[in-house]
mmCIF file of C-alpha atoms in Angstrom:
data_model
loop_
_atom_site.group_PDB
_atom_site.id
_atom_site.type_symbol
_atom_site.label_atom_id
_atom_site.label_comp_id
_atom_site.label_asym_id
_atom_site.label_seq_id
_atom_site.Cartn_x
_atom_site.Cartn_y
_atom_site.Cartn_z
ATOM 1 C CA MET S 122 -100.010 6.143 7.449
ATOM 2 C CA LYS S 123 -98.444 2.796 8.352
ATOM 3 C CA VAL S 124 -95.070 4.037 7.171
ATOM 4 C CA CYS S 125 -95.236 7.053 9.495
ATOM 5 C CA THR S 126 -96.255 4.881 12.445
ATOM 6 C CA ARG S 127 -93.354 2.518 11.841
ATOM 7 C CA SER S 128 -90.785 5.325 11.538
ATOM 8 C CA TYR S 129 -92.102 6.933 14.705
ATOM 9 C CA ALA S 130 -91.864 3.636 16.566
ATOM 10 C CA ALA S 131 -88.278 3.051 15.280
ATOM 11 C CA SER S 132 -87.256 6.552 16.395
ATOM 12 C CA ARG S 133 -88.749 5.920 19.865
ATOM 13 C CA ILE S 134 -86.925 2.622 20.133
ATOM 14 C CA PHE S 135 -83.622 4.254 19.008
ATOM 15 C CA ARG S 136 -84.060 7.003 21.527
ATOM 16 C CA GLY S 137 -84.712 4.440 24.257
ATOM 17 C CA PHE S 138 -81.445 2.610 23.370
ATOM 18 C CA ILE S 139 -79.556 5.904 23.512
ATOM 19 C CA ILE S 140 -81.047 6.717 26.925
ATOM 20 C CA LEU S 141 -80.231 3.194 28.231
ATOM 21 C CA ARG S 142 -76.647 3.525 26.954
ATOM 22 C CA LYS S 143 -76.248 6.838 28.693
ATOM 23 C CA ILE S 144 -77.623 5.442 31.937
ATOM 24 C CA ARG S 145 -75.283 2.434 31.654
ATOM 25 C CA GLU S 146 -72.273 4.661 30.950
ATOM 26 C CA SER S 147 -73.173 6.924 33.899
ATOM 27 C CA CYS S 148 -73.523 3.951 36.243
ATOM 28 C CA GLY S 149 -70.318 2.432 34.962
ATOM 29 C CA SER S 150 -68.290 5.610 35.478
ATOM 30 C CA LYS S 151 -69.594 5.950 39.007
ATOM 31 C CA LEU S 152 -68.885 2.337 39.723
ATOM 32 C CA SER S 153 -65.367 2.580 38.316
ATOM 33 C CA ALA S 154 -64.754 5.731 40.330
ATOM 34 C CA GLU S 155 -65.849 3.949 43.467
ATOM 35 C CA LEU S 156 -63.641 0.945 42.622
ATOM 36 C CA SER S 157 -60.672 3.236 41.776
ATOM 37 C CA LYS S 158 -61.177 5.104 45.065
ATOM 38 C CA GLN S 159 -61.279 1.850 47.037
ATOM 39 C CA GLN S 160 -58.249 0.524 45.221
ATOM 40 C CA ASN S 161 -56.355 3.746 45.914
ATOM 41 C CA THR S 162 -57.319 3.491 49.533
ATOM 42 C CA ASN S 163 -56.046 -0.077 49.698
ATOM 43 C CA VAL S 164 -52.783 0.899 47.899
ATOM 44 C CA ASP S 165 -52.283 3.849 50.249
ATOM 45 C CA GLY S 166 -52.840 1.611 53.249
ATOM 46 C CA ALA S 167 -50.454 -0.981 51.938
ATOM 47 C CA GLU S 168 -47.879 1.668 51.143
ATOM 48 C CA LYS S 169 -48.184 3.150 54.629
ATOM 49 C CA GLU S 170 -47.833 -0.278 56.155
ATOM 50 C CA ARG S 171 -44.769 -0.989 53.998
ATOM 51 C CA MET S 172 -43.184 2.356 54.898
ATOM 52 C CA LYS S 173 -43.960 1.776 58.548
ATOM 53 C CA SER S 174 -42.465 -1.707 58.424
ATOM 54 C CA GLY S 175 -39.454 -0.333 56.476
ATOM 55 C CA LYS S 176 -38.807 2.296 59.095
ATOM 56 C CA THR S 177 -39.060 -0.315 61.817
ATOM 57 C CA ALA S 178 -36.673 -2.578 59.899
ATOM 58 C CA GLY S 179 -34.288 0.378 59.343
ATOM 59 C CA LYS S 180 -34.267 1.150 63.041
ATOM 60 C CA MET S 181 -33.654 -2.428 63.904
ATOM 61 C CA LYS S 182 -30.872 -2.676 61.304
ATOM 62 C CA ARG S 183 -29.212 0.487 62.594
ATOM 63 C CA LYS S 184 -29.440 -0.793 66.148
ATOM 64 C CA ALA S 185 -27.991 -4.102 64.961
ATOM 65 C CA ASN S 186 -25.160 -2.319 63.085
ATOM 66 C CA ARG S 187 -24.383 -0.295 66.169
ATOM 67 C CA GLY S 188 -24.171 -3.486 68.224
ATOM 68 C CA THR S 189 -22.131 -5.222 65.554
ATOM 69 C CA GLY S 190 -19.794 -2.258 65.257
ATOM 70 C CA PHE S 191 -19.259 -2.182 69.039
ATOM 71 C CA LYS S 192 -18.546 -5.930 69.081
ATOM 72 C CA TYR S 193 -16.209 -5.478 66.175
ATOM 73 C CA ALA S 194 -14.245 -2.653 67.932
ATOM 74 C CA VAL S 195 -14.062 -4.666 71.135
ATOM 75 C CA SER S 196 -12.799 -7.705 69.330
ATOM 76 C CA LYS S 197 -10.085 -5.601 67.627
ATOM 77 C CA ILE S 198 -8.964 -4.093 70.932
ATOM 78 C CA VAL S 199 -8.889 -7.508 72.572
ATOM 79 C CA GLN S 200 -6.792 -8.925 69.682
ATOM 80 C CA PHE S 201 -4.413 -5.974 69.916
ATOM 81 C CA ALA S 202 -3.883 -6.328 73.666
ATOM 82 C CA ALA S 203 -3.530 -10.108 73.408
ATOM 83 C CA THR S 204 -0.863 -9.755 70.696
ATOM 84 C CA LEU S 205 1.120 -7.312 72.781
ATOM 85 C CA PHE S 206 0.849 -9.610 75.820
ATOM 86 C CA VAL S 207 2.129 -12.623 73.898
ATOM 87 C CA LEU S 208 4.904 -10.502 72.366
ATOM 88 C CA SER S 209 6.056 -9.286 75.778
ATOM 89 C CA LEU S 210 6.008 -12.800 77.177
ATOM 90 C CA VAL S 211 8.060 -14.285 74.305
ATOM 91 C CA VAL S 212 10.648 -11.504 74.382
ATOM 92 C CA PHE S 213 10.896 -11.699 78.138
ATOM 93 C CA VAL S 214 11.527 -15.486 78.152
ATOM 94 C CA ILE S 215 14.005 -15.390 75.216
ATOM 95 C CA SER S 216 15.999 -12.572 76.730
ATOM 96 C CA ARG S 217 16.235 -14.379 80.114
ATOM 97 C CA ILE S 218 17.377 -17.708 78.702
ATOM 98 C CA ALA S 219 19.887 -16.139 76.331
ATOM 99 C CA PRO S 220 23.536 -16.582 77.368
ATOM 100 C CA GLY S 221 25.173 -13.706 79.204
ATOM 101 C CA ASP S 222 25.201 -12.001 82.614
ATOM 102 C CA PRO S 223 23.251 -8.699 82.948
ATOM 103 C CA LEU S 224 25.101 -7.962 86.206
ATOM 104 C CA ARG S 225 28.341 -7.486 84.208
ATOM 105 C CA ALA S 226 26.503 -4.892 82.055
ATOM 106 C CA PHE S 227 25.401 -3.018 85.163
ATOM 107 C CA TYR S 228 28.467 -3.338 87.401
ATOM 108 C CA GLY S 229 31.197 -4.020 84.821
ATOM 109 C CA GLU S 230 34.403 -5.652 86.030
ATOM 110 C CA ALA S 231 33.367 -5.119 89.642
ATOM 111 C CA VAL S 232 31.207 -8.251 89.426
ATOM 112 C CA GLU S 233 34.363 -10.435 89.648
ATOM 113 C CA ARG S 234 35.195 -8.882 93.062
ATOM 114 C CA MET S 235 31.762 -9.243 94.537
ATOM 115 C CA SER S 236 30.903 -11.917 97.139
ATOM 116 C CA ALA S 237 28.071 -14.352 96.826
ATOM 117 C CA GLU S 238 25.947 -12.295 99.229
ATOM 118 C CA GLN S 239 26.621 -9.122 97.245
ATOM 119 C CA LEU S 240 25.688 -10.874 93.989
ATOM 120 C CA ALA S 241 22.422 -12.181 95.496
ATOM 121 C CA ASP S 242 21.618 -8.665 96.824
ATOM 122 C CA ALA S 243 22.384 -7.173 93.411
ATOM 123 C CA ARG S 244 20.161 -9.646 91.620
ATOM 124 C CA THR S 245 17.315 -8.865 94.084
ATOM 125 C CA ARG S 246 17.648 -5.096 93.508
ATOM 126 C CA LEU S 247 17.667 -5.572 89.717
ATOM 127 C CA GLY S 248 14.700 -7.969 89.786
ATOM 128 C CA LEU S 249 16.736 -10.937 88.534
ATOM 129 C CA ASP S 250 15.957 -13.284 91.415
ATOM 130 C CA GLY S 251 13.313 -15.969 91.368
ATOM 131 C CA SER S 252 11.957 -17.959 88.486
ATOM 132 C CA ILE S 253 11.287 -16.502 85.023
ATOM 133 C CA PHE S 254 7.542 -16.631 85.621
ATOM 134 C CA THR S 255 7.939 -14.679 88.897
ATOM 135 C CA GLN S 256 10.157 -12.101 87.203
ATOM 136 C CA TYR S 257 7.655 -11.634 84.418
ATOM 137 C CA ILE S 258 4.732 -11.155 86.847
ATOM 138 C CA ASN S 259 6.785 -8.551 88.789
ATOM 139 C CA TRP S 260 7.806 -6.781 85.629
ATOM 140 C CA LEU S 261 4.251 -6.786 84.242
ATOM 141 C CA SER S 262 2.730 -5.378 87.452
ATOM 142 C CA SER S 263 5.362 -2.633 87.465
ATOM 143 C CA ALA S 264 4.814 -1.905 83.768
ATOM 144 C CA PHE S 265 1.067 -1.347 84.377
ATOM 145 C CA HIS S 266 2.015 1.420 86.828
ATOM 146 C CA GLY S 267 4.395 2.979 84.284
ATOM 147 C CA ASP S 268 7.612 1.688 85.774
ATOM 148 C CA PHE S 269 9.628 -0.242 83.179
ATOM 149 C CA GLY S 270 12.753 -0.534 85.305
ATOM 150 C CA ILE S 271 16.275 0.736 85.071
ATOM 151 C CA SER S 272 18.582 0.456 82.070
ATOM 152 C CA PHE S 273 21.552 -1.779 82.950
ATOM 153 C CA LYS S 274 23.824 0.066 80.547
ATOM 154 C CA TYR S 275 22.826 3.665 81.093
ATOM 155 C CA LYS S 276 22.049 3.418 84.812
ATOM 156 C CA GLN S 277 18.862 5.436 84.510
ATOM 157 C CA SER S 278 15.193 4.945 83.908
ATOM 158 C CA VAL S 279 14.314 3.164 80.663
ATOM 159 C CA THR S 280 11.593 5.738 79.807
ATOM 160 C CA GLU S 281 14.085 8.590 80.160
ATOM 161 C CA VAL S 282 16.508 6.976 77.810
ATOM 162 C CA VAL S 283 13.856 6.091 75.217
ATOM 163 C CA SER S 284 12.225 9.495 75.359
ATOM 164 C CA GLY S 285 15.588 11.080 74.341
ATOM 165 C CA VAL S 286 15.952 9.122 71.106
ATOM 166 C CA TYR S 287 12.493 8.027 69.835
ATOM 167 C CA MET S 288 11.989 11.300 68.033
ATOM 168 C CA ASN S 289 15.065 10.669 65.913
ATOM 169 C CA THR S 290 13.634 7.378 64.717
ATOM 170 C CA LEU S 291 10.193 8.958 64.150
ATOM 171 C CA ILE S 292 11.639 11.773 62.000
ATOM 172 C CA LEU S 293 13.815 9.339 59.961
ATOM 173 C CA THR S 294 10.914 7.053 59.389
ATOM 174 C CA LEU S 295 8.404 9.762 58.415
ATOM 175 C CA ILE S 296 10.752 11.481 56.004
ATOM 176 C CA SER S 297 11.603 8.160 54.302
ATOM 177 C CA PHE S 298 7.938 7.183 54.231
ATOM 178 C CA ILE S 299 6.853 10.419 52.549
ATOM 179 C CA ILE S 300 9.610 10.289 49.938
ATOM 180 C CA ILE S 301 9.067 6.607 49.152
ATOM 181 C CA PHE S 302 5.347 6.913 48.472
ATOM 182 C CA THR S 303 5.500 10.265 46.694
ATOM 183 C CA ALA S 304 8.283 9.090 44.369
ATOM 184 C CA GLY S 305 6.721 5.620 44.133
ATOM 185 C CA ILE S 306 3.406 6.998 42.844
ATOM 186 C CA PHE S 307 5.110 9.126 40.176
ATOM 187 C CA ILE S 308 7.358 6.312 39.047
ATOM 188 C CA ALA S 309 4.427 3.890 38.900
ATOM 189 C CA VAL S 310 2.447 6.345 36.783
ATOM 190 C CA PHE S 311 5.409 6.904 34.494
ATOM 191 C CA CYS S 312 5.783 3.114 33.990
ATOM 192 C CA VAL S 313 2.036 2.598 33.431
ATOM 193 C CA LEU S 314 1.976 5.412 30.798
ATOM 194 C CA ARG S 315 4.831 3.688 28.972
ATOM 195 C CA GLU S 316 3.917 0.107 29.800
ATOM 196 C CA GLY S 317 5.991 -2.381 27.780
ATOM 197 C CA SER S 318 8.396 0.262 26.491
ATOM 198 C CA LEU S 319 12.147 0.290 26.929
ATOM 199 C CA ALA S 320 11.947 2.788 29.763
ATOM 200 C CA ASP S 321 9.394 0.687 31.582
ATOM 201 C CA ARG S 322 11.498 -2.504 31.297
ATOM 202 C CA LEU S 323 14.671 -0.693 32.303
ATOM 203 C CA ILE S 324 13.063 0.799 35.374
ATOM 204 C CA CYS S 325 11.615 -2.570 36.382
ATOM 205 C CA ARG S 326 14.968 -4.277 36.141
ATOM 206 C CA ILE S 327 16.796 -1.567 38.043
ATOM 207 C CA GLY S 328 14.125 -1.584 40.690
ATOM 208 C CA VAL S 329 14.318 -5.383 41.136
ATOM 209 C CA ALA S 330 18.111 -5.141 41.484
ATOM 210 C CA LEU S 331 17.853 -2.340 44.105
ATOM 211 C CA GLY S 332 15.071 -4.061 45.947
ATOM 212 C CA SER S 333 17.158 -7.218 46.264
ATOM 213 C CA MET S 334 19.962 -5.435 48.168
ATOM 214 C CA PRO S 335 19.646 -5.317 51.969
ATOM 215 C CA GLU S 336 19.613 -2.023 53.838
ATOM 216 C CA PHE S 337 23.041 -2.447 55.489
ATOM 217 C CA PHE S 338 24.704 -3.167 52.138
ATOM 218 C CA VAL S 339 23.185 -0.063 50.553
ATOM 219 C CA ALA S 340 24.191 1.982 53.619
ATOM 220 C CA LEU S 341 27.791 0.748 53.506
ATOM 221 C CA ILE S 342 28.095 1.616 49.772
ATOM 222 C CA LEU S 343 26.756 5.092 50.358
ATOM 223 C CA VAL S 344 29.140 5.625 53.275
ATOM 224 C CA LEU S 345 32.064 4.448 51.146
ATOM 225 C CA ILE S 346 31.149 6.704 48.246
ATOM 226 C CA PHE S 347 29.808 9.893 49.816
ATOM 227 C CA ALA S 348 31.515 9.898 53.218
ATOM 228 C CA VAL S 349 34.869 8.206 52.725
ATOM 229 C CA ASN S 350 35.813 8.937 49.068
ATOM 230 C CA LEU S 351 33.995 12.163 48.395
ATOM 231 C CA GLY S 352 33.620 13.470 51.949
ATOM 232 C CA ILE S 353 30.285 15.211 51.139
ATOM 233 C CA PHE S 354 28.112 13.843 53.931
ATOM 234 C CA PRO S 355 28.861 12.659 57.479
ATOM 235 C CA SER S 356 29.065 8.917 58.128
ATOM 236 C CA SER S 357 27.501 8.766 61.591
ATOM 237 C CA GLY S 358 25.554 10.637 64.245
ATOM 238 C CA ALA S 359 22.419 12.757 64.184
ATOM 239 C CA TYR S 360 24.150 16.114 64.501
ATOM 240 C CA ALA S 361 27.617 17.638 64.951
ATOM 241 C CA ILE S 362 29.005 18.397 68.395
ATOM 242 C CA GLY S 363 27.198 21.378 69.887
ATOM 243 C CA GLN S 364 24.643 21.501 67.028
ATOM 244 C CA SER S 365 21.766 19.621 68.607
ATOM 245 C CA GLU S 366 19.386 22.574 68.099
ATOM 246 C CA ASN S 367 20.534 23.267 64.526
ATOM 247 C CA ILE S 368 17.796 21.933 62.191
ATOM 248 C CA ALA S 369 19.912 22.340 59.029
ATOM 249 C CA ASP S 370 22.752 20.246 60.568
ATOM 250 C CA ARG S 371 20.274 17.584 61.646
ATOM 251 C CA LEU S 372 18.847 17.403 58.080
ATOM 252 C CA TYR S 373 22.393 17.279 56.698
ATOM 253 C CA HIS S 374 23.076 14.150 58.855
ATOM 254 C CA LEU S 375 19.816 12.618 57.701
ATOM 255 C CA VAL S 376 20.714 12.566 53.983
ATOM 256 C CA LEU S 377 22.613 9.290 53.806
ATOM 257 C CA PRO S 378 20.301 7.347 56.196
ATOM 258 C CA VAL S 379 17.239 8.501 54.245
ATOM 259 C CA MET S 380 18.926 7.597 50.922
ATOM 260 C CA SER S 381 19.683 4.121 52.223
ATOM 261 C CA ILE S 382 16.104 3.493 53.296
ATOM 262 C CA VAL S 383 14.573 4.969 50.149
ATOM 263 C CA ILE S 384 16.853 3.062 47.750
ATOM 264 C CA SER S 385 16.150 -0.279 49.562
ATOM 265 C CA HIS S 386 12.357 0.115 49.745
ATOM 266 C CA ILE S 387 11.078 2.322 46.978
ATOM 267 C CA TRP S 388 10.672 -0.405 44.391
ATOM 268 C CA TYR S 389 8.491 -2.491 46.720
ATOM 269 C CA CYS S 390 5.854 0.251 46.825
ATOM 270 C CA THR S 391 6.335 1.246 43.223
ATOM 271 C CA TYR S 392 5.755 -2.310 42.009
ATOM 272 C CA LEU S 393 2.529 -2.723 44.002
ATOM 273 C CA ILE S 394 1.119 0.710 42.919
ATOM 274 C CA ARG S 395 2.090 -0.039 39.291
ATOM 275 C CA ASN S 396 0.265 -3.333 39.316
ATOM 276 C CA LYS S 397 -2.860 -1.744 40.862
ATOM 277 C CA LEU S 398 -2.930 1.055 38.261
ATOM 278 C CA SER S 399 -2.472 -1.541 35.479
ATOM 279 C CA GLU S 400 -5.546 -3.382 36.829
ATOM 280 C CA GLU S 401 -7.559 -0.156 36.863
ATOM 281 C CA LEU S 402 -6.683 0.566 33.239
ATOM 282 C CA ARG S 403 -8.319 -2.713 32.242
ATOM 283 C CA GLN S 404 -11.718 -1.680 33.761
ATOM 284 C CA GLU S 405 -14.709 -0.876 31.573
ATOM 285 C CA TYR S 406 -14.975 2.756 32.728
ATOM 286 C CA VAL S 407 -11.477 3.410 31.211
ATOM 287 C CA LEU S 408 -12.837 2.340 27.764
ATOM 288 C CA LEU S 409 -15.675 4.818 28.144
ATOM 289 C CA CYS S 410 -13.183 7.552 29.016
ATOM 290 C CA ARG S 411 -11.206 6.754 25.896
ATOM 291 C CA VAL S 412 -14.343 6.855 23.775
ATOM 292 C CA LYS S 413 -15.002 10.347 25.230
ATOM 293 C CA GLY S 414 -11.559 11.407 23.956
ATOM 294 C CA LEU S 415 -9.709 11.656 27.284
ATOM 295 C CA THR S 416 -5.913 11.181 27.134
ATOM 296 C CA GLN S 417 -4.207 8.308 28.946
ATOM 297 C CA ARG S 418 -2.490 10.705 31.359
ATOM 298 C CA ARG S 419 -5.765 12.393 32.201
ATOM 299 C CA ILE S 420 -7.518 9.019 32.716
ATOM 300 C CA ILE S 421 -4.816 7.853 35.165
ATOM 301 C CA TYR S 422 -4.571 11.070 37.159
ATOM 302 C CA LYS S 423 -8.315 11.887 37.228
ATOM 303 C CA HIS S 424 -9.914 8.464 37.514
ATOM 304 C CA CYS S 425 -7.497 5.539 38.019
ATOM 305 C CA LEU S 426 -5.536 7.102 40.842
ATOM 306 C CA LYS S 427 -8.732 8.144 42.636
ATOM 307 C CA ASN S 428 -10.175 4.618 42.409
ATOM 308 C CA ALA S 429 -6.887 2.988 43.366
ATOM 309 C CA MET S 430 -6.168 5.323 46.329
ATOM 310 C CA PRO S 431 -7.922 3.162 48.956
ATOM 311 C CA ALA S 432 -5.793 0.162 47.950
ATOM 312 C CA ILE S 433 -2.701 2.389 47.956
ATOM 313 C CA VAL S 434 -3.488 3.466 51.480
ATOM 314 C CA SER S 435 -3.798 -0.177 52.468
ATOM 315 C CA ILE S 436 -0.379 -0.832 50.884
ATOM 316 C CA MET S 437 1.066 2.066 52.913
ATOM 317 C CA ALA S 438 -0.258 0.546 56.148
ATOM 318 C CA ILE S 439 1.167 -2.859 55.275
ATOM 319 C CA PHE S 440 4.511 -1.344 54.268
ATOM 320 C CA LEU S 441 5.057 0.460 57.557
ATOM 321 C CA PRO S 442 6.485 -2.518 59.487
ATOM 322 C CA HIS S 443 8.938 -3.270 56.712
ATOM 323 C CA LEU S 444 10.069 0.368 56.728
ATOM 324 C CA LEU S 445 10.468 0.351 60.507
ATOM 325 C CA GLY S 446 12.656 -2.745 60.428
ATOM 326 C CA GLY S 447 14.831 -1.180 57.673
ATOM 327 C CA THR S 448 15.105 1.985 59.777
ATOM 328 C CA TYR S 449 16.484 0.057 62.701
ATOM 329 C CA VAL S 450 19.169 -1.579 60.528
ATOM 330 C CA VAL S 451 20.185 1.806 59.006
ATOM 331 C CA GLU S 452 20.412 3.430 62.396
ATOM 332 C CA THR S 453 22.851 0.659 63.523
ATOM 333 C CA VAL S 454 25.070 1.119 60.449
ATOM 334 C CA PHE S 455 25.229 4.927 60.775
ATOM 335 C CA SER S 456 25.365 4.965 64.578
ATOM 336 C CA TYR S 457 22.276 7.131 64.443
ATOM 337 C CA PRO S 458 20.822 7.601 67.954
ATOM 338 C CA GLY S 459 17.468 6.013 67.654
ATOM 339 C CA LEU S 460 15.412 3.022 68.771
ATOM 340 C CA GLY S 461 17.253 0.726 66.337
ATOM 341 C CA SER S 462 20.777 1.446 67.635
ATOM 342 C CA LEU S 463 19.426 1.440 71.172
ATOM 343 C CA GLY S 464 17.886 -1.956 70.679
ATOM 344 C CA PHE S 465 21.123 -3.340 69.265
ATOM 345 C CA GLU S 466 23.020 -2.094 72.302
ATOM 346 C CA SER S 467 20.465 -3.456 74.712
ATOM 347 C CA ALA S 468 20.730 -6.938 73.132
ATOM 348 C CA GLN S 469 24.515 -6.726 73.156
ATOM 349 C CA TYR S 470 24.712 -5.663 76.837
ATOM 350 C CA HIS S 471 21.865 -7.911 78.045
ATOM 351 C CA ASP S 472 19.876 -4.800 78.994
ATOM 352 C CA TYR S 473 16.565 -6.687 79.541
ATOM 353 C CA ASN S 474 14.388 -3.772 80.566
ATOM 354 C CA MET S 475 15.465 -1.647 77.577
ATOM 355 C CA LEU S 476 14.965 -4.533 75.224
ATOM 356 C CA MET S 477 11.450 -5.161 76.511
ATOM 357 C CA VAL S 478 10.383 -1.546 76.048
ATOM 358 C CA ILE S 479 11.831 -1.263 72.509
ATOM 359 C CA SER S 480 10.202 -4.568 71.528
ATOM 360 C CA LEU S 481 6.854 -3.391 72.892
ATOM 361 C CA ILE S 482 7.099 -0.026 70.999
ATOM 362 C CA THR S 483 8.060 -1.830 67.796
ATOM 363 C CA GLY S 484 5.281 -4.446 68.273
ATOM 364 C CA PHE S 485 2.728 -1.718 68.930
ATOM 365 C CA PHE S 486 3.400 0.025 65.606
ATOM 366 C CA VAL S 487 3.619 -3.254 63.650
ATOM 367 C CA VAL S 488 0.371 -4.679 65.091
ATOM 368 C CA ALA S 489 -1.402 -1.320 64.690
ATOM 369 C CA ALA S 490 -0.307 -1.016 61.050
ATOM 370 C CA ASN S 491 -1.389 -4.542 60.209
ATOM 371 C CA MET S 492 -4.741 -4.042 61.926
ATOM 372 C CA ALA S 493 -5.228 -0.748 60.110
ATOM 373 C CA ALA S 494 -4.463 -2.464 56.796
ATOM 374 C CA ARG S 495 -7.029 -5.198 57.585
ATOM 375 C CA ILE S 496 -9.690 -2.667 58.533
ATOM 376 C CA ILE S 497 -9.076 -0.648 55.368
ATOM 377 C CA ASN S 498 -9.364 -3.738 53.245
ATOM 378 C CA GLU S 499 -12.633 -4.689 54.908
ATOM 379 C CA ARG S 500 -13.996 -1.201 54.231
ATOM 380 C CA ILE S 501 -12.771 -1.232 50.613
ATOM 381 C CA ASP S 502 -14.343 -4.604 49.894
ATOM 382 C CA PRO S 503 -18.133 -3.916 49.579
ATOM 383 C CA ARG S 504 -18.967 -7.598 50.145
ATOM 384 C CA THR S 505 -17.958 -7.486 53.828
ATOM 385 C CA GLU S 506 -19.405 -5.592 56.730
ATOM 386 C CA TYR S 507 -17.528 -5.907 60.015
ATOM 387 C CA GLY S 508 -15.854 -8.962 58.487
ATOM 388 C CA GLU S 509 -19.082 -11.053 58.339
ATOM 389 C CA THR S 510 -21.920 -9.981 55.995
ATOM 390 C CA VAL S 511 -22.045 -8.730 52.447
ATOM 391 C CA TYR S 512 -23.190 -5.182 51.771
ATOM 392 C CA GLY S 513 -26.380 -5.308 49.757
ATOM 393 C CA ALA S 514 -26.770 -9.054 50.142
ATOM 394 C CA GLU S 515 -30.448 -8.576 50.636
ATOM 395 C CA ASN S 516 -30.648 -7.127 47.107
ATOM 396 C CA THR S 517 -29.084 -10.279 45.610
ATOM 397 C CA GLY S 518 -31.097 -12.724 47.606
ATOM 398 C CA GLY S 519 -28.181 -14.221 49.577
ATOM 399 C CA THR S 520 -25.270 -13.735 51.869
ATOM 400 C CA TYR S 521 -21.588 -14.416 51.551
ATOM 401 C CA GLU S 522 -19.321 -15.859 54.163
ATOM 402 C CA LYS S 523 -16.021 -14.216 54.704
#
């Protein structure tokens, strides 16, 4: 009887423990659910606040970028205009203080038979009276209204004379530019594929030799060989007499000038592109491509050229002023009617107004090319933004100064 009573009491106690455990587990699950719900609510609230603050920060950053971009554009425009202003002032002063009489270029030998009153009246009509500062102010005010004066040599408006020859310079420059960079890329790829070989060393030495020769020397050699000795190509002019509308004849007269420019400048671009491709081949992604089994030619054409193209575009922008200067020299040697030969004649005959316009046109393209190269470099470099702040600096915990 005592054994039965004890076993019954033990079973009751055991059942009580089980019931208490179930009650505790039930209460614990409800409490954990409540805590989890509260925690989720807090997290959602914090996430919403973070997203809201992120959107606000994004809007503020976009607004700041728009403001910074506007200031950046305005600063570039101001720099561009200031550079052209200084260029015009320097050219104007140098041309006025240079020895020579512009009246002789305009009137010829009749200047010697003119009286003092006639000379003073002629100077007044040509804008040569007064101090240099007064002359520059008068010229600048007229230039803002589109009046650049009269050519002393051609006896007509400067804009009319320039408008008749600027297309010749533009065509010669563009054709040479396209040939130089197209051939330069292929030669650079050829040298990189065979880097260190006999062909690579031979091309490099020939390129250095050709790049060391000035444009006028190359032009004279080509004239001597192909125009004088062989008689294949013409030695001067842009077209034959009566063939101004003949495109084939114009291209025929462009062969020697284009050859002179290309031979003198092609190695400069080829060398820079070759070095850039060589740097790309040392990058880590090239090793991964080789592990995947890609050939060297495929790696260069599919990956390296694509990654180096922004830098190549920057090289093209920097190279344009050099090419334009070489074009002017070649035009003078071949008597090619363009801005180069026109500028040489204006300096020779003291044609101040013509010299000013040609200098401004040349300065415009040179400054624009240099500014474009600088902007491209700033966009290529991910550490700079509008020339001031590093992209992603907030991710690295700091900023970089330019």
